[in-house]
PDB file of C-alpha atoms and ligand atoms in Angstrom:
ATOM      1  CA  MET A   1       0.000   0.000   0.000  1.00  0.00           C
ATOM      2  CA  VAL A   2       2.757   2.464   0.975  1.00  0.00           C
ATOM      3  CA  GLU A   3       4.766   1.580  -2.150  1.00  0.00           C
ATOM      4  CA  LEU A   4       1.745   1.997  -4.424  1.00  0.00           C
ATOM      5  CA  LEU A   5       0.720   5.347  -2.957  1.00  0.00           C
ATOM      6  CA  CYS A   6       4.287   6.739  -2.900  1.00  0.00           C
ATOM      7  CA  GLY A   7       4.793   5.605  -6.498  1.00  0.00           C
ATOM      8  CA  ALA A   8       1.620   7.414  -7.600  1.00  0.00           C
ATOM      9  CA  ALA A   9       2.351  10.809  -5.983  1.00  0.00           C
ATOM     10  CA  PRO A  10       4.150  13.371  -8.189  1.00  0.00           C
ATOM     11  CA  PRO A  11       7.078  15.325  -6.612  1.00  0.00           C
ATOM     12  CA  ALA A  12       5.979  17.840  -3.931  1.00  0.00           C
ATOM     13  CA  ALA A  13       2.317  16.974  -4.539  1.00  0.00           C
ATOM     14  CA  CYS A  14      -0.580  17.437  -2.184  1.00  0.00           C
ATOM     15  CA  ALA A  15      -2.142  13.958  -2.052  1.00  0.00           C
ATOM     16  CA  ALA A  16      -5.671  13.505  -0.670  1.00  0.00           C
ATOM     17  CA  ILE A  17      -6.661   9.899   0.065  1.00  0.00           C
ATOM     18  CA  SER A  18     -10.181   8.662   0.864  1.00  0.00           C
ATOM     19  CA  PHE A  19      -9.338   5.413   2.671  1.00  0.00           C
ATOM     20  CA  GLY A  20     -11.784   2.551   3.281  1.00  0.00           C
ATOM     21  CA  ALA A  21     -10.798   1.552   6.811  1.00  0.00           C
ATOM     22  CA  ALA A  22     -11.350   2.716  10.376  1.00  0.00           C
ATOM     23  CA  ILE A  23      -8.661   5.374  10.925  1.00  0.00           C
ATOM     24  CA  ASP A  24      -7.527   7.242  14.032  1.00  0.00           C
ATOM     25  CA  HIS A  25      -8.026  10.717  12.596  1.00  0.00           C
ATOM     26  CA  LEU A  26      -5.750  12.254  15.189  1.00  0.00           C
ATOM     27  CA  THR A  27      -2.704  10.248  14.032  1.00  0.00           C
ATOM     28  CA  GLY A  28      -3.429   8.494  10.715  1.00  0.00           C
ATOM     29  CA  THR A  29      -3.246   5.028  12.289  1.00  0.00           C
ATOM     30  CA  VAL A  30      -5.336   2.456  10.415  1.00  0.00           C
ATOM     31  CA  TYR A  31      -7.105   0.039  12.761  1.00  0.00           C
ATOM     32  CA  GLY A  32      -7.612  -2.720  10.207  1.00  0.00           C
ATOM     33  CA  SER A  33      -9.384  -3.297   6.943  1.00  0.00           C
ATOM     34  CA  ALA A  34     -10.255  -6.839   5.917  1.00  0.00           C
ATOM     35  CA  PRO A  35     -11.037  -5.858   2.293  1.00  0.00           C
ATOM     36  CA  LEU A  36      -7.592  -4.249   1.908  1.00  0.00           C
ATOM     37  CA  TRP A  37      -5.203  -6.513   3.760  1.00  0.00           C
ATOM     38  CA  GLY A  38      -7.103  -9.417   5.228  1.00  0.00           C
ATOM     39  CA  ALA A  39      -7.834 -10.377   8.790  1.00  0.00           C
ATOM     40  CA  SER A  40      -4.904  -8.533  10.406  1.00  0.00           C
ATOM     41  CA  ALA A  41      -6.263  -5.943  12.824  1.00  0.00           C
ATOM     42  CA  GLU A  42      -2.830  -4.820  14.081  1.00  0.00           C
ATOM     43  CA  PRO A  43      -2.934  -0.981  14.105  1.00  0.00           C
ATOM     44  CA  TYR A  44      -0.645   0.491  11.442  1.00  0.00           C
ATOM     45  CA  ASP A  45       0.325   4.171  11.218  1.00  0.00           C
ATOM     46  CA  LEU A  46      -0.126   4.562   7.466  1.00  0.00           C
ATOM     47  CA  ALA A  47       0.122   8.372   7.518  1.00  0.00           C
ATOM     48  CA  ALA A  48       3.486   8.218   9.359  1.00  0.00           C
ATOM     49  CA  ALA A  49       4.810   5.603   6.914  1.00  0.00           C
ATOM     50  CA  LEU A  50       3.807   7.766   3.929  1.00  0.00           C
ATOM     51  CA  ARG A  51       5.334  10.914   5.432  1.00  0.00           C
ATOM     52  CA  HIS A  52       8.542   9.065   6.334  1.00  0.00           C
ATOM     53  CA  ARG A  53       8.962   7.649   2.845  1.00  0.00           C
ATOM     54  CA  ARG A  54       7.854  10.713   0.837  1.00  0.00           C
ATOM     55  CA  PRO A  55       8.412  13.799   3.026  1.00  0.00           C
ATOM     56  CA  ASP A  56       8.116  16.050  -0.056  1.00  0.00           C
ATOM     57  CA  VAL A  57       4.390  15.161  -0.380  1.00  0.00           C
ATOM     58  CA  THR A  58       1.638  16.710   1.765  1.00  0.00           C
ATOM     59  CA  TRP A  59      -0.468  13.675   2.693  1.00  0.00           C
ATOM     60  CA  ILE A  60      -4.136  14.072   3.646  1.00  0.00           C
ATOM     61  CA  LEU A  61      -5.356  10.649   4.788  1.00  0.00           C
ATOM     62  CA  VAL A  62      -9.087  10.574   5.553  1.00  0.00           C
ATOM     63  CA  ASN A  63     -11.489   7.720   6.230  1.00  0.00           C
ATOM     64  CA  ASP A  64     -13.855   7.305   3.277  1.00  0.00           C
ATOM     65  CA  VAL A  65     -17.045   7.944   5.286  1.00  0.00           C
ATOM     66  CA  THR A  66     -15.554  11.094   6.841  1.00  0.00           C
ATOM     67  CA  ALA A  67     -14.546  12.203   3.336  1.00  0.00           C
ATOM     68  CA  ALA A  68     -18.055  11.455   2.027  1.00  0.00           C
ATOM     69  CA  LEU A  69     -19.504  13.544   4.874  1.00  0.00           C
ATOM     70  CA  ALA A  70     -17.302  16.511   3.898  1.00  0.00           C
ATOM     71  CA  ASP A  71     -18.484  16.255   0.287  1.00  0.00           C
ATOM     72  CA  PHE A  72     -22.125  15.884   1.389  1.00  0.00           C
ATOM     73  CA  VAL A  73     -21.837  18.959   3.655  1.00  0.00           C
ATOM     74  CA  SER A  74     -20.409  21.074   0.820  1.00  0.00           C
ATOM     75  CA  ALA A  75     -23.245  20.050  -1.538  1.00  0.00           C
ATOM     76  CA  HIS A  76     -26.268  20.036   0.809  1.00  0.00           C
ATOM     77  CA  ALA A  77     -25.763  22.010   4.044  1.00  0.00           C
ATOM     78  CA  ARG A  78     -27.706  25.230   3.743  1.00  0.00           C
ATOM     79  CA  ASP A  79     -27.297  28.284   6.021  1.00  0.00           C
ATOM     80  CA  GLY A  80     -28.423  27.701   9.591  1.00  0.00           C
ATOM     81  CA  VAL A  81     -27.856  23.924   9.582  1.00  0.00           C
ATOM     82  CA  ARG A  82     -26.237  22.998  12.907  1.00  0.00           C
ATOM     83  CA  ARG A  83     -25.234  19.352  12.621  1.00  0.00           C
ATOM     84  CA  VAL A  84     -25.021  17.165   9.548  1.00  0.00           C
ATOM     85  CA  GLY A  85     -24.727  13.377   9.435  1.00  0.00           C
ATOM     86  CA  TYR A  86     -23.823  11.025   6.620  1.00  0.00           C
ATOM     87  CA  LEU A  87     -24.747   7.337   6.940  1.00  0.00           C
ATOM     88  CA  THR A  88     -23.423   4.788   4.503  1.00  0.00           C
ATOM     89  CA  VAL A  89     -25.093   1.390   4.103  1.00  0.00           C
ATOM     90  CA  SER A  90     -22.872  -0.719   1.929  1.00  0.00           C
ATOM     91  CA  SER A  91     -20.575  -3.732   2.511  1.00  0.00           C
ATOM     92  CA  GLY A  92     -20.382  -2.181   5.987  1.00  0.00           C
ATOM     93  CA  ILE A  93     -22.360   0.477   7.844  1.00  0.00           C
ATOM     94  CA  ALA A  94     -20.851   3.652   9.279  1.00  0.00           C
ATOM     95  CA  MET A  95     -21.839   7.197   9.990  1.00  0.00           C
ATOM     96  CA  ARG A  96     -20.113  10.523  10.599  1.00  0.00           C
ATOM     97  CA  THR A  97     -21.459  13.766  12.024  1.00  0.00           C
ATOM     98  CA  ALA A  98     -20.096  17.281  11.513  1.00  0.00           C
ATOM     99  CA  ASP A  99     -20.851  20.060  13.990  1.00  0.00           C
ATOM    100  CA  LEU A 100     -21.058  23.106  11.737  1.00  0.00           C
ATOM    101  CA  THR A 101     -21.529  25.493  14.657  1.00  0.00           C
ATOM    102  CA  ARG A 102     -17.938  24.619  15.690  1.00  0.00           C
ATOM    103  CA  ARG A 103     -16.672  23.807  12.173  1.00  0.00           C
ATOM    104  CA  GLN A 104     -15.644  20.423  13.483  1.00  0.00           C
ATOM    105  CA  ILE A 105     -15.934  16.698  12.887  1.00  0.00           C
ATOM    106  CA  PRO A 106     -15.596  15.494  16.491  1.00  0.00           C
ATOM    107  CA  VAL A 107     -13.802  12.222  17.278  1.00  0.00           C
ATOM    108  CA  ASP A 108     -13.135  10.313  20.506  1.00  0.00           C
ATOM    109  CA  GLU A 109      -9.787   9.655  22.192  1.00  0.00           C
ATOM    110  CA  TRP A 110      -9.124   6.837  19.681  1.00  0.00           C
ATOM    111  CA  GLY A 111      -9.705   9.274  16.817  1.00  0.00           C
ATOM    112  CA  LEU A 112     -12.939   7.459  15.898  1.00  0.00           C
ATOM    113  CA  GLN A 113     -16.570   8.430  15.470  1.00  0.00           C
ATOM    114  CA  GLY A 114     -19.706   6.726  14.197  1.00  0.00           C
ATOM    115  CA  GLU A 115     -18.648   3.090  13.646  1.00  0.00           C
ATOM    116  CA  VAL A 116     -22.340   2.219  14.120  1.00  0.00           C
ATOM    117  CA  GLY A 117     -22.340  -0.990  12.054  1.00  0.00           C
ATOM    118  CA  HIS A 118     -20.961  -2.901  15.035  1.00  0.00           C
ATOM    119  CA  LEU A 119     -23.519  -1.705  17.568  1.00  0.00           C
ATOM    120  CA  PRO A 120     -26.068  -4.229  18.875  1.00  0.00           C
ATOM    121  CA  LEU A 121     -28.890  -4.970  16.445  1.00  0.00           C
ATOM    122  CA  MET A 122     -32.441  -3.790  17.154  1.00  0.00           C
ATOM    123  CA  THR A 123     -34.952  -5.969  15.331  1.00  0.00           C
ATOM    124  CA  ARG A 124     -38.405  -7.339  16.076  1.00  0.00           C
ATOM    125  CA  THR A 125     -37.947 -10.213  13.622  1.00  0.00           C
ATOM    126  CA  ALA A 126     -37.166 -13.215  15.812  1.00  0.00           C
ATOM    127  CA  GLU A 127     -35.857 -15.319  12.892  1.00  0.00           C
ATOM    128  CA  LEU A 128     -32.971 -12.872  12.413  1.00  0.00           C
ATOM    129  CA  ALA A 129     -31.453 -13.446  15.866  1.00  0.00           C
ATOM    130  CA  GLY A 130     -27.909 -14.815  16.013  1.00  0.00           C
ATOM    131  CA  LEU A 131     -26.655 -13.816  12.539  1.00  0.00           C
ATOM    132  CA  THR A 132     -22.900 -13.165  12.335  1.00  0.00           C
ATOM    133  CA  CYS A 133     -21.306  -9.876  11.398  1.00  0.00           C
ATOM    134  CA  GLU A 134     -18.165  -9.347   9.236  1.00  0.00           C
ATOM    135  CA  CYS A 135     -16.270  -8.672  12.481  1.00  0.00           C
ATOM    136  CA  GLY A 136     -17.045 -12.215  13.699  1.00  0.00           C
ATOM    137  CA  GLU A 137     -19.493 -11.245  16.463  1.00  0.00           C
ATOM    138  CA  ARG A 138     -23.243 -11.901  16.333  1.00  0.00           C
ATOM    139  CA  ASP A 139     -26.293  -9.621  16.312  1.00  0.00           C
ATOM    140  CA  HIS A 140     -24.663  -6.421  15.150  1.00  0.00           C
ATOM    141  CA  LEU A 141     -26.491  -3.825  13.017  1.00  0.00           C
ATOM    142  CA  ALA A 142     -24.363  -4.920  10.032  1.00  0.00           C
ATOM    143  CA  SER A 143     -25.295  -8.585  10.624  1.00  0.00           C
ATOM    144  CA  VAL A 144     -28.663  -7.810   9.002  1.00  0.00           C
ATOM    145  CA  ALA A 145     -28.660  -4.339   7.408  1.00  0.00           C
ATOM    146  CA  SER A 146     -25.396  -4.218   5.385  1.00  0.00           C
ATOM    147  CA  GLY A 147     -25.153  -5.668   1.855  1.00  0.00           C
ATOM    148  CA  PRO A 148     -23.780  -9.026   3.105  1.00  0.00           C
ATOM    149  CA  GLY A 149     -26.263  -8.765   6.007  1.00  0.00           C
ATOM    150  CA  ILE A 150     -29.213  -8.613   3.605  1.00  0.00           C
ATOM    151  CA  ALA A 151     -27.913 -11.812   1.982  1.00  0.00           C
ATOM    152  CA  ARG A 152     -27.661 -13.493   5.415  1.00  0.00           C
ATOM    153  CA  ALA A 153     -31.183 -12.322   6.290  1.00  0.00           C
ATOM    154  CA  ALA A 154     -32.531 -13.676   2.975  1.00  0.00           C
ATOM    155  CA  GLU A 155     -30.939 -17.035   3.708  1.00  0.00           C
ATOM    156  CA  ARG A 156     -32.360 -17.122   7.254  1.00  0.00           C
ATOM    157  CA  LEU A 157     -35.853 -16.113   6.081  1.00  0.00           C
ATOM    158  CA  GLY A 158     -35.780 -18.971   3.545  1.00  0.00           C
ATOM    159  CA  ILE A 159     -35.880 -16.589   0.568  1.00  0.00           C
ATOM    160  CA  THR A 160     -32.551 -17.580  -1.008  1.00  0.00           C
ATOM    161  CA  ALA A 161     -33.591 -21.222  -1.310  1.00  0.00           C
ATOM    162  CA  GLY A 162     -36.783 -20.117  -3.097  1.00  0.00           C
ATOM    163  CA  ILE A 163     -34.780 -18.128  -5.670  1.00  0.00           C
ATOM    164  CA  THR A 164     -32.094 -20.721  -6.361  1.00  0.00           C
ATOM    165  CA  GLY A 165     -34.471 -23.700  -6.093  1.00  0.00           C
ATOM    166  CA  GLY A 166     -32.680 -24.929  -2.983  1.00  0.00           C
ATOM    167  CA  GLU A 167     -29.381 -25.311  -4.860  1.00  0.00           C
ATOM    168  CA  GLU A 168     -26.201 -23.829  -3.424  1.00  0.00           C
ATOM    169  CA  ASP A 169     -25.693 -20.441  -5.092  1.00  0.00           C
ATOM    170  CA  PRO A 170     -22.282 -20.949  -6.754  1.00  0.00           C
ATOM    171  CA  GLU A 171     -21.945 -17.195  -7.257  1.00  0.00           C
ATOM    172  CA  GLY A 172     -22.532 -16.391  -3.603  1.00  0.00           C
ATOM    173  CA  THR A 173     -25.140 -13.685  -3.233  1.00  0.00           C
ATOM    174  CA  SER A 174     -25.303 -12.596  -6.866  1.00  0.00           C
ATOM    175  CA  ALA A 175     -28.584 -14.446  -7.553  1.00  0.00           C
ATOM    176  CA  LEU A 176     -30.218 -12.491  -4.726  1.00  0.00           C
ATOM    177  CA  ILE A 177     -28.778  -9.174  -5.953  1.00  0.00           C
ATOM    178  CA  ARG A 178     -30.094  -9.869  -9.455  1.00  0.00           C
ATOM    179  CA  TRP A 179     -33.514 -10.947  -8.168  1.00  0.00           C
ATOM    180  CA  LEU A 180     -34.274  -8.345  -5.495  1.00  0.00           C
ATOM    181  CA  PRO A 181     -34.871  -5.082  -7.475  1.00  0.00           C
ATOM    182  CA  GLY A 182     -37.170  -6.781 -10.014  1.00  0.00           C
ATOM    183  CA  ALA A 183     -39.002  -8.667  -7.267  1.00  0.00           C
ATOM    184  CA  LEU A 184     -39.592  -5.376  -5.432  1.00  0.00           C
ATOM    185  CA  ASP A 185     -40.888  -3.819  -8.677  1.00  0.00           C
ATOM    186  CA  ALA A 186     -43.279  -6.776  -8.942  1.00  0.00           C
ATOM    187  CA  ARG A 187     -44.309  -6.396  -5.257  1.00  0.00           C
ATOM    188  CA  ASP A 188     -43.166  -9.928  -4.429  1.00  0.00           C
ATOM    189  CA  PRO A 189     -44.132 -10.393  -0.736  1.00  0.00           C
ATOM    190  CA  ARG A 190     -40.834 -12.202   0.060  1.00  0.00           C
ATOM    191  CA  ALA A 191     -38.826  -9.273  -1.334  1.00  0.00           C
ATOM    192  CA  GLN A 192     -40.998  -6.761   0.527  1.00  0.00           C
ATOM    193  CA  ARG A 193     -40.537  -8.637   3.815  1.00  0.00           C
ATOM    194  CA  LEU A 194     -36.774  -8.817   3.303  1.00  0.00           C
ATOM    195  CA  LEU A 195     -36.618  -5.075   2.599  1.00  0.00           C
ATOM    196  CA  TYR A 196     -38.769  -4.299   5.650  1.00  0.00           C
ATOM    197  CA  CYS A 197     -36.553  -6.428   7.935  1.00  0.00           C
ATOM    198  CA  CYS A 198     -33.283  -4.936   6.659  1.00  0.00           C
ATOM    199  CA  VAL A 199     -34.500  -1.310   6.742  1.00  0.00           C
ATOM    200  CA  GLU A 200     -36.047  -1.666  10.238  1.00  0.00           C
ATOM    201  CA  PRO A 201     -32.757  -1.460  12.231  1.00  0.00           C
ATOM    202  CA  ILE A 202     -31.579   1.496  10.102  1.00  0.00           C
ATOM    203  CA  ALA A 203     -34.865   3.331  10.768  1.00  0.00           C
ATOM    204  CA  HIS A 204     -34.395   2.595  14.449  1.00  0.00           C
ATOM    205  CA  LEU A 205     -30.854   4.022  14.389  1.00  0.00           C
ATOM    206  CA  ILE A 206     -32.091   7.207  12.668  1.00  0.00           C
ATOM    207  CA  ARG A 207     -34.985   7.627  15.169  1.00  0.00           C
ATOM    208  CA  THR A 208     -32.465   7.300  17.988  1.00  0.00           C
ATOM    209  CA  LEU A 209     -30.187   9.916  16.389  1.00  0.00           C
ATOM    210  CA  TRP A 210     -33.046  12.422  16.068  1.00  0.00           C
ATOM    211  CA  CYS A 211     -34.220  11.624  19.607  1.00  0.00           C
ATOM    212  CA  VAL A 212     -30.844  12.271  21.267  1.00  0.00           C
ATOM    213  CA  ASP A 213     -29.743  15.119  18.966  1.00  0.00           C
ATOM    214  CA  PRO A 214     -32.591  17.396  17.916  1.00  0.00           C
ATOM    215  CA  HIS A 215     -30.008  19.700  16.301  1.00  0.00           C
ATOM    216  CA  LEU A 216     -29.081  17.065  13.728  1.00  0.00           C
ATOM    217  CA  ASP A 217     -30.702  19.154  11.011  1.00  0.00           C
ATOM    218  CA  LEU A 218     -29.606  17.168   7.983  1.00  0.00           C
ATOM    219  CA  LEU A 219     -28.852  13.492   7.360  1.00  0.00           C
ATOM    220  CA  GLY A 220     -27.503  12.050   4.130  1.00  0.00           C
ATOM    221  CA  LEU A 221     -27.766   8.366   3.229  1.00  0.00           C
ATOM    222  CA  GLY A 222     -25.568   6.669   0.681  1.00  0.00           C
ATOM    223  CA  GLY A 223     -23.638   3.494  -0.063  1.00  0.00           C
ATOM    224  CA  GLY A 224     -24.277   0.577  -2.396  1.00  0.00           C
ATOM    225  CA  VAL A 225     -27.384  -0.768  -0.616  1.00  0.00           C
ATOM    226  CA  VAL A 226     -29.134   2.632  -0.689  1.00  0.00           C
ATOM    227  CA  THR A 227     -28.151   3.498  -4.263  1.00  0.00           C
ATOM    228  CA  GLY A 228     -28.601  -0.073  -5.554  1.00  0.00           C
ATOM    229  CA  LEU A 229     -32.175  -0.429  -4.261  1.00  0.00           C
ATOM    230  CA  GLY A 230     -32.898   3.268  -4.971  1.00  0.00           C
ATOM    231  CA  ASP A 231     -36.506   4.361  -4.506  1.00  0.00           C
ATOM    232  CA  HIS A 232     -37.491   1.007  -2.989  1.00  0.00           C
ATOM    233  CA  TYR A 233     -35.072   1.561  -0.106  1.00  0.00           C
ATOM    234  CA  THR A 234     -35.843   5.275   0.294  1.00  0.00           C
ATOM    235  CA  ASN A 235     -39.620   4.764   0.238  1.00  0.00           C
ATOM    236  CA  GLU A 236     -39.498   1.913   2.788  1.00  0.00           C
ATOM    237  CA  LEU A 237     -37.256   3.946   5.117  1.00  0.00           C
ATOM    238  CA  ARG A 238     -39.503   7.021   4.866  1.00  0.00           C
ATOM    239  CA  ARG A 239     -42.594   4.857   5.433  1.00  0.00           C
ATOM    240  CA  GLN A 240     -41.103   3.419   8.632  1.00  0.00           C
ATOM    241  CA  LEU A 241     -39.921   6.834   9.868  1.00  0.00           C
ATOM    242  CA  ALA A 242     -43.360   8.335   9.225  1.00  0.00           C
ATOM    243  CA  ALA A 243     -44.983   5.874  11.651  1.00  0.00           C
ATOM    244  CA  ALA A 244     -45.257   6.944  15.302  1.00  0.00           C
ATOM    245  CA  THR A 245     -43.659   4.468  17.700  1.00  0.00           C
ATOM    246  CA  SER A 246     -44.363   6.266  21.001  1.00  0.00           C
ATOM    247  CA  TYR A 247     -45.080   9.736  22.398  1.00  0.00           C
ATOM    248  CA  ALA A 248     -41.321  10.351  22.218  1.00  0.00           C
ATOM    249  CA  ASP A 249     -41.285   9.481  18.519  1.00  0.00           C
ATOM    250  CA  ARG A 250     -44.467  10.873  17.011  1.00  0.00           C
ATOM    251  CA  GLY A 251     -43.592   9.924  13.449  1.00  0.00           C
ATOM    252  CA  ARG A 252     -42.299  12.360  10.843  1.00  0.00           C
ATOM    253  CA  SER A 253     -44.370  14.016   8.140  1.00  0.00           C
ATOM    254  CA  GLN A 254     -43.247  13.730   4.520  1.00  0.00           C
ATOM    255  CA  ARG A 255     -42.469  17.448   4.545  1.00  0.00           C
ATOM    256  CA  TRP A 256     -40.323  17.111   7.688  1.00  0.00           C
ATOM    257  CA  LEU A 257     -38.454  14.224   6.050  1.00  0.00           C
ATOM    258  CA  ASP A 258     -38.036  16.176   2.779  1.00  0.00           C
ATOM    259  CA  ASP A 259     -36.316  18.886   4.768  1.00  0.00           C
ATOM    260  CA  ARG A 260     -33.896  16.707   6.736  1.00  0.00           C
ATOM    261  CA  LEU A 261     -33.298  13.369   5.001  1.00  0.00           C
ATOM    262  CA  VAL A 262     -31.427  13.119   1.703  1.00  0.00           C
ATOM    263  CA  CYS A 263     -30.954   9.728   0.037  1.00  0.00           C
ATOM    264  CA  CYS A 264     -28.083  10.153  -2.380  1.00  0.00           C
ATOM    265  CA  GLY A 265     -27.954   8.617  -5.848  1.00  0.00           C
ATOM    266  CA  PRO A 266     -24.988   6.715  -7.325  1.00  0.00           C
ATOM    267  CA  ASP A 267     -21.853   8.914  -7.704  1.00  0.00           C
ATOM    268  CA  GLU A 268     -23.615  11.850  -6.020  1.00  0.00           C
ATOM    269  CA  VAL A 269     -21.247  11.799  -3.051  1.00  0.00           C
ATOM    270  CA  ASP A 270     -17.539  11.608  -3.872  1.00  0.00           C
ATOM    271  CA  GLY A 271     -15.109  10.620  -1.125  1.00  0.00           C
ATOM    272  CA  LEU A 272     -12.065  11.772  -3.085  1.00  0.00           C
ATOM    273  CA  ARG A 273     -13.568  15.234  -3.553  1.00  0.00           C
ATOM    274  CA  GLY A 274     -14.383  15.216   0.187  1.00  0.00           C
ATOM    275  CA  ALA A 275     -10.818  14.247   1.169  1.00  0.00           C
ATOM    276  CA  GLU A 276      -9.517  17.178  -0.895  1.00  0.00           C
ATOM    277  CA  LEU A 277     -12.025  19.489   0.802  1.00  0.00           C
ATOM    278  CA  ILE A 278     -10.835  18.433   4.268  1.00  0.00           C
ATOM    279  CA  GLY A 279      -7.283  19.377   3.224  1.00  0.00           C
ATOM    280  CA  ARG A 280      -8.397  22.823   2.085  1.00  0.00           C
ATOM    281  CA  TRP A 281     -11.187  23.666   4.503  1.00  0.00           C
ATOM    282  CA  ASP A 282     -11.613  25.160   7.922  1.00  0.00           C
ATOM    283  CA  LEU A 283     -13.670  22.042   8.825  1.00  0.00           C
ATOM    284  CA  GLY A 284     -11.247  20.367  11.223  1.00  0.00           C
ATOM    285  CA  ILE A 285     -11.219  16.922  12.855  1.00  0.00           C
ATOM    286  CA  ALA A 286     -10.765  17.210  16.617  1.00  0.00           C
ATOM    287  CA  SER A 287     -11.198  15.226  19.832  1.00  0.00           C
TER     288      SER A 287
HETATM  289 ZN1  LIG B   1     -19.698  -6.365  13.819  1.00  0.00          ZN
END
């Protein structure tokens, strides 16, 4: 990774990197990324290694969700917005919040914020109990609501067997991915149930966010699950958020949701553009 990045940077360049791993934003230490370098979770100070090897380059190393948040803020945050969140539902689930009143993306003492995919799962669907998460634990939000989580949920609900005729799917989850959008168009009840079950914990997370932070004025949603299922996902989420669950959560009108919830289309939010913005902006990352 260090060799590749150093080889790509021109002399004395300013290099902005949107990096798909949990990063300590105070130091540049990467905490582990299975998609990039396998199961090793040994912390590695990537920013220090880059600076040591190519001191002529100004390196701006930003987590991809933090970078996406910066890009989302620049495109959507209107005057008077106090806090802005960006939630990505993709191969994993993560969220970042910017406090625009302090021009800050706050992080904790480990330089982290918003790794919500590995919080305990809230679901009322008993069949979905006990599903594993990418991190190896069970019953996390991502166990059910991430892209791979939706595939696990489909398997558990007996939907996958119905699509593949009970045969092992040699292409993994691709049969489900091919089937789901068309089945939702055709109002297939199995597809609708699957969508309901996988949106439910995300709706619960968003309700909780609005309940504990009434100044979260704007929330963007993106990532492959949201963009891939498009209007089906957005409409189901808005339907669930419109329903009252208690006197503390009276349900949200369509107009209220129009004002505060933005589901982004494919390529609408650009992490690389966001990483560049963080290098140039007065929007700092601070503990
Ligand atoms: Zn997990």
